[in-house]
XYZ file of C-alpha atoms in Angstrom:
388
model
C 121.545 137.519 -43.462
C 124.881 138.043 -41.666
C 127.245 135.137 -41.916
C 130.517 134.568 -40.091
C 132.675 132.519 -42.503
C 135.434 130.579 -40.821
C 138.153 129.695 -43.256
C 140.009 126.359 -43.099
C 143.588 125.632 -42.332
C 145.813 125.387 -45.435
C 148.812 123.060 -45.235
C 151.920 124.985 -46.386
C 155.654 124.619 -46.421
C 157.617 126.471 -43.753
C 158.349 129.123 -46.419
C 157.181 130.298 -49.769
C 153.827 131.315 -51.128
C 150.570 129.837 -49.851
C 148.782 130.195 -53.159
C 150.221 127.302 -55.013
C 148.413 124.457 -56.707
C 148.839 122.262 -53.559
C 146.495 124.680 -51.747
C 143.634 124.307 -54.297
C 140.054 123.221 -53.681
C 138.739 123.492 -50.194
C 141.903 125.327 -49.135
C 141.929 128.479 -51.263
C 140.071 128.616 -54.533
C 136.665 127.036 -53.721
C 136.512 128.876 -50.346
C 137.067 132.225 -52.128
C 134.539 131.364 -54.829
C 131.953 130.405 -52.163
C 132.370 133.720 -50.287
C 132.073 135.585 -53.614
C 128.957 133.583 -54.455
C 127.256 134.247 -51.171
C 128.059 137.956 -51.375
C 126.656 137.922 -54.831
C 123.230 137.018 -53.343
C 123.357 140.201 -51.289
C 124.449 138.474 -48.088
C 126.754 139.994 -45.621
C 129.790 137.708 -45.168
C 132.653 138.453 -42.718
C 135.658 136.039 -43.066
C 137.662 134.875 -40.123
C 141.193 133.710 -41.200
C 144.680 133.415 -39.967
C 147.924 133.108 -41.952
C 149.722 131.231 -39.152
C 151.883 128.488 -40.581
C 151.792 126.204 -37.551
C 148.466 124.424 -37.088
C 148.578 124.801 -33.319
C 149.083 128.513 -33.572
C 146.424 128.860 -36.250
C 143.894 126.972 -34.159
C 144.197 129.201 -31.162
C 144.045 132.301 -33.374
C 141.012 131.165 -35.134
C 139.072 130.245 -32.069
C 139.936 133.552 -30.428
C 138.980 135.495 -33.527
C 135.578 133.648 -33.658
C 134.843 134.345 -30.067
C 135.733 138.055 -30.520
C 133.627 138.286 -33.645
C 130.471 136.727 -32.249
C 130.724 138.677 -29.058
C 131.246 142.037 -30.799
C 128.728 141.786 -33.580
C 125.440 140.134 -34.498
C 125.358 137.230 -36.921
C 122.738 134.845 -38.009
C 124.883 131.807 -38.562
C 128.519 130.601 -38.518
C 129.722 128.673 -41.647
C 132.994 126.693 -41.172
C 134.551 125.616 -44.403
C 135.773 122.186 -43.136
C 134.602 120.001 -40.323
C 138.146 118.611 -39.832
C 140.074 121.923 -39.819
C 139.019 123.690 -37.595
C 137.571 121.301 -35.099
C 133.814 121.829 -35.285
C 133.447 120.640 -31.622
C 135.701 123.484 -30.511
C 133.734 126.027 -32.390
C 130.542 124.567 -30.897
C 132.091 125.159 -27.398
C 132.814 128.825 -28.285
C 129.460 129.496 -29.771
C 127.509 127.839 -26.981
C 129.398 129.906 -24.489
C 128.951 133.154 -26.241
C 126.248 133.872 -28.898
C 124.424 130.456 -29.117
C 124.572 130.740 -32.910
C 123.729 127.915 -35.359
C 126.789 126.255 -36.821
C 127.035 124.903 -40.383
C 130.133 123.173 -41.740
C 131.436 121.618 -44.886
C 133.095 118.178 -44.946
C 135.278 117.311 -48.017
C 136.356 113.903 -46.688
C 136.009 111.692 -43.722
C 137.419 108.768 -41.691
C 134.032 107.326 -42.408
C 134.916 106.833 -46.071
C 137.355 103.938 -45.988
C 138.879 104.954 -49.352
C 140.049 108.260 -47.841
C 143.575 106.778 -47.041
C 145.109 110.116 -46.380
C 143.281 110.423 -43.094
C 143.980 106.863 -41.971
C 147.703 107.193 -42.756
C 148.178 110.669 -41.136
C 145.512 110.774 -38.451
C 144.629 107.132 -37.733
C 143.253 107.659 -34.184
C 140.847 110.637 -35.076
C 138.029 108.505 -36.458
C 135.693 109.096 -33.550
C 136.708 112.761 -33.269
C 135.881 113.079 -36.854
C 132.289 111.767 -36.126
C 132.130 114.094 -33.025
C 132.870 117.064 -35.254
C 130.150 116.063 -37.766
C 127.686 115.574 -34.861
C 128.634 118.979 -33.299
C 127.302 121.013 -36.157
C 123.645 121.837 -36.925
C 124.101 121.058 -40.600
C 126.942 119.357 -42.499
C 127.447 120.363 -46.151
C 128.770 117.561 -48.437
C 130.174 117.905 -51.952
C 128.437 114.979 -53.519
C 125.744 112.410 -53.105
C 128.559 109.872 -52.930
C 130.099 111.599 -49.925
C 126.794 111.858 -48.070
C 125.894 108.152 -48.620
C 129.387 106.904 -47.847
C 129.594 108.815 -44.588
C 126.172 107.536 -43.553
C 127.009 103.960 -44.567
C 130.248 104.033 -42.479
C 128.557 105.482 -39.417
C 125.572 103.198 -39.742
C 127.926 100.199 -39.690
C 128.722 100.991 -35.996
C 125.692 102.846 -34.786
C 122.158 103.110 -36.220
C 121.316 105.838 -33.676
C 124.319 108.016 -34.700
C 123.569 107.465 -38.438
C 119.924 108.528 -37.978
C 120.925 111.671 -36.170
C 123.558 112.460 -38.704
C 121.167 111.928 -41.617
C 119.188 114.820 -40.563
C 122.095 117.120 -40.699
C 123.754 116.233 -44.028
C 122.987 118.370 -47.033
C 124.408 117.890 -50.554
C 125.440 121.208 -52.015
C 128.397 120.571 -54.250
C 131.610 122.770 -54.289
C 132.149 125.867 -56.291
C 134.898 126.349 -58.872
C 136.623 129.744 -59.095
C 135.624 130.135 -62.640
C 136.486 133.853 -62.817
C 139.987 133.077 -61.798
C 140.180 130.041 -64.100
C 139.083 132.135 -67.115
C 141.335 135.044 -66.226
C 144.274 132.642 -66.558
C 143.469 131.656 -70.175
C 146.064 132.640 -72.679
C 146.345 132.450 -76.478
C 146.351 128.846 -77.514
C 149.939 127.887 -78.278
C 149.469 124.177 -78.330
C 151.876 122.075 -80.347
C 150.940 118.441 -80.125
C 149.136 116.609 -77.211
C 149.746 117.363 -73.537
C 148.555 114.893 -70.875
C 148.201 116.364 -67.402
C 148.256 114.770 -64.031
C 147.132 117.335 -61.450
C 146.414 115.265 -58.436
C 148.190 115.183 -55.060
C 150.926 112.523 -54.871
C 149.378 110.511 -52.082
C 148.544 106.822 -51.863
C 144.880 107.254 -52.700
C 145.678 109.021 -55.980
C 148.020 106.121 -57.032
C 150.868 108.196 -58.580
C 152.755 104.919 -59.384
C 149.808 103.821 -61.623
C 149.910 107.228 -63.362
C 153.666 106.757 -63.980
C 152.982 103.395 -65.481
C 150.498 104.684 -67.958
C 152.536 107.827 -68.630
C 155.551 105.573 -69.596
C 153.235 103.757 -72.176
C 152.104 107.106 -73.629
C 155.616 108.372 -73.833
C 156.862 105.212 -75.557
C 154.053 104.935 -78.025
C 152.951 108.387 -78.828
C 154.532 111.849 -79.282
C 152.527 113.211 -76.287
C 154.056 115.408 -73.531
C 153.319 114.843 -69.790
C 152.610 117.644 -67.343
C 152.786 116.970 -63.637
C 151.469 119.982 -61.734
C 152.178 118.880 -58.094
C 155.437 118.331 -56.332
C 156.446 114.694 -55.702
C 158.304 114.778 -52.343
C 161.859 113.479 -52.584
C 161.153 110.920 -49.797
C 158.147 109.431 -51.773
C 158.655 106.301 -53.818
C 157.568 108.191 -57.037
C 160.019 110.953 -57.208
C 162.846 108.830 -58.584
C 160.653 107.244 -61.226
C 159.528 110.631 -62.438
C 163.169 111.762 -62.829
C 164.019 108.495 -64.663
C 161.111 109.223 -67.089
C 162.260 112.661 -67.661
C 165.833 111.420 -68.426
C 164.521 108.761 -70.780
C 162.241 111.242 -72.738
C 164.102 114.605 -72.702
C 161.854 117.707 -73.224
C 158.613 115.664 -72.971
C 157.973 115.891 -69.244
C 157.152 119.243 -67.613
C 157.411 119.129 -63.841
C 155.251 122.027 -62.352
C 156.521 121.389 -58.810
C 153.496 123.026 -57.185
C 152.727 125.770 -59.701
C 151.356 129.085 -58.462
C 147.617 128.883 -58.847
C 147.284 131.297 -61.859
C 150.147 129.532 -63.695
C 148.448 126.128 -62.805
C 145.193 127.260 -64.434
C 147.059 128.533 -67.499
C 148.819 125.177 -67.779
C 145.368 123.470 -67.686
C 144.222 125.618 -70.541
C 147.235 124.396 -72.558
C 146.639 120.703 -71.701
C 144.441 118.345 -73.702
C 143.880 115.078 -71.641
C 143.679 114.765 -67.961
C 143.910 111.399 -66.293
C 143.024 110.387 -62.732
C 144.243 107.113 -61.271
C 142.551 107.808 -57.859
C 140.994 105.137 -55.613
C 139.316 107.920 -53.488
C 137.354 110.871 -54.791
C 134.699 112.618 -52.817
C 134.186 115.050 -55.657
C 137.365 115.692 -57.544
C 138.108 119.497 -57.710
C 141.251 118.993 -59.838
C 139.265 116.997 -62.342
C 136.441 119.516 -62.378
C 139.043 122.283 -63.042
C 140.518 120.245 -65.898
C 137.014 119.666 -67.328
C 136.272 123.367 -66.990
C 139.343 124.104 -69.128
C 138.141 121.728 -71.843
C 140.441 118.806 -71.164
C 139.156 115.367 -72.292
C 139.206 113.570 -68.856
C 139.778 109.814 -68.333
C 138.524 108.829 -64.909
C 138.108 105.562 -62.946
C 134.592 104.429 -62.173
C 134.885 105.144 -58.521
C 133.740 107.590 -55.832
C 131.869 110.654 -57.130
C 133.129 110.416 -60.686
C 129.998 108.543 -62.105
C 127.909 111.191 -60.393
C 130.010 114.026 -61.741
C 130.102 112.670 -65.384
C 126.619 111.431 -65.645
C 128.137 107.877 -65.892
C 129.542 108.905 -69.248
C 131.440 105.723 -70.739
C 133.482 108.124 -72.963
C 135.126 109.481 -69.870
C 134.994 106.684 -67.366
C 137.211 103.559 -67.486
C 136.962 100.114 -65.709
C 140.576 99.248 -65.088
C 144.147 100.218 -65.832
C 144.332 98.218 -69.025
C 141.516 100.161 -70.505
C 143.129 103.484 -69.305
C 146.342 102.625 -71.139
C 144.512 101.821 -74.397
C 142.361 104.891 -74.345
C 145.090 107.195 -73.275
C 147.404 106.007 -76.141
C 144.509 106.363 -78.649
C 143.613 109.853 -77.522
C 147.248 110.834 -77.370
C 147.578 109.651 -80.934
C 144.420 110.937 -82.578
C 143.720 113.867 -80.304
C 140.989 114.237 -77.637
C 137.316 114.288 -78.489
C 136.554 117.971 -78.395
C 132.845 117.357 -78.385
C 133.113 115.246 -75.233
C 135.346 117.862 -73.587
C 133.089 120.776 -74.525
C 129.970 118.911 -73.175
C 131.612 118.283 -69.775
C 133.082 121.734 -69.632
C 129.689 123.249 -70.051
C 128.074 120.885 -67.549
C 130.657 121.452 -64.698
C 130.563 125.233 -65.191
C 126.823 125.178 -64.716
C 126.629 122.725 -61.848
C 129.623 123.989 -59.821
C 129.435 127.749 -60.468
C 129.852 129.906 -57.456
C 126.395 131.255 -58.000
C 124.628 127.936 -58.102
C 126.379 126.466 -55.180
C 125.822 129.625 -53.188
C 122.120 129.296 -53.679
C 122.269 125.798 -52.309
C 124.386 126.759 -49.284
C 122.145 129.730 -48.543
C 119.099 127.444 -48.450
C 120.831 125.448 -45.633
C 121.968 128.571 -43.790
C 118.428 129.950 -43.967
C 117.050 126.675 -42.668
C 119.107 126.753 -39.442
C 118.817 130.479 -38.986
C 115.047 130.412 -39.083
C 114.689 127.159 -37.117
C 113.012 125.214 -39.839
C 113.112 121.498 -39.506
C 115.472 119.451 -41.674
C 114.200 118.403 -45.035
C 113.593 114.715 -45.591
C 115.706 114.359 -48.638
C 118.913 115.628 -47.222
C 119.455 117.834 -50.289
C 119.703 121.621 -50.146
C 118.392 121.979 -53.661
C 115.649 120.264 -55.569
C 116.327 121.591 -59.101
C 117.528 118.905 -61.572
C 121.246 119.239 -62.179
C 122.587 119.525 -65.755
C 122.940 116.200 -67.460
C 126.221 115.175 -69.014
C 125.204 113.386 -72.038
């Protein structure tokens, strides 16, 4: 099978390196891991990418590159790594006018998930365009059962017909972790005390303010250190609070300020407890990476987290009060290494590039051979590893 892989747009600053922790997940690491996994199956994968910093320039370059590629070579299928960037409908136009190839795309989030506040805050008028992009593909790969059911529920609330059509396209395949790169970043263990890491993006749906509240409790009541891996923009309401905490507890807050990816992975290996305060999580790549590096994670019972953890009560919490208590307890006594090891092994098995690539390949084969959609909407039928 010959696959044309269309990389996604990566939001970057006007200058500086692209490969920082802000470009993780679907942007850089998971995309690279998926390509590696597909090639590991013996498949031919050509990657179309652009390093243009401006999205308008990037879009034009990508569409032109796709048109050139499918006109000049034979492919069996086109795989775009995000339905939102690039616009799947535009890709469909290009393919229909040239090679008439099947088109498969990932979706990592959607306007049809009401908890995905980033989209509603930054692109509020693109809800129907989002649906159009999903409908323009032959298959849409989702990262979790939660993501599939949530998108379908949102669409069904406005159109039974659209939801029925979309249900035949959606396939749950997960998302690969770049385990080779994660493991290469491991260094000799130099831990001295407990480090609590917050490795989420500082946006509304991740509730950085709640994180700062519980971090203040941990700093006051324990000897733990706090690591923040992502940059808090100066114009955000959280940057000042973070500076105030750093001033109040000298030497106990490490501000990564968008660490380079390999340094970020090393920092995760030297952390002990990861906390999430999110209200939206379609999968949680940052959390999966923390789990893979043997952190004991404390996660809200929302989104895909129950699915990811096997509904483990040792990891999931119900409310912020419970998070405060459990964080102070773990930061005092130390994380439960058995819990951390169990989840590390589970996510490494379930989200390995090899395993996810097999699931993705099944979908690509389905559209390339013209087989009808499966009834379950899942690309794999094997039972995933259990978490406890």
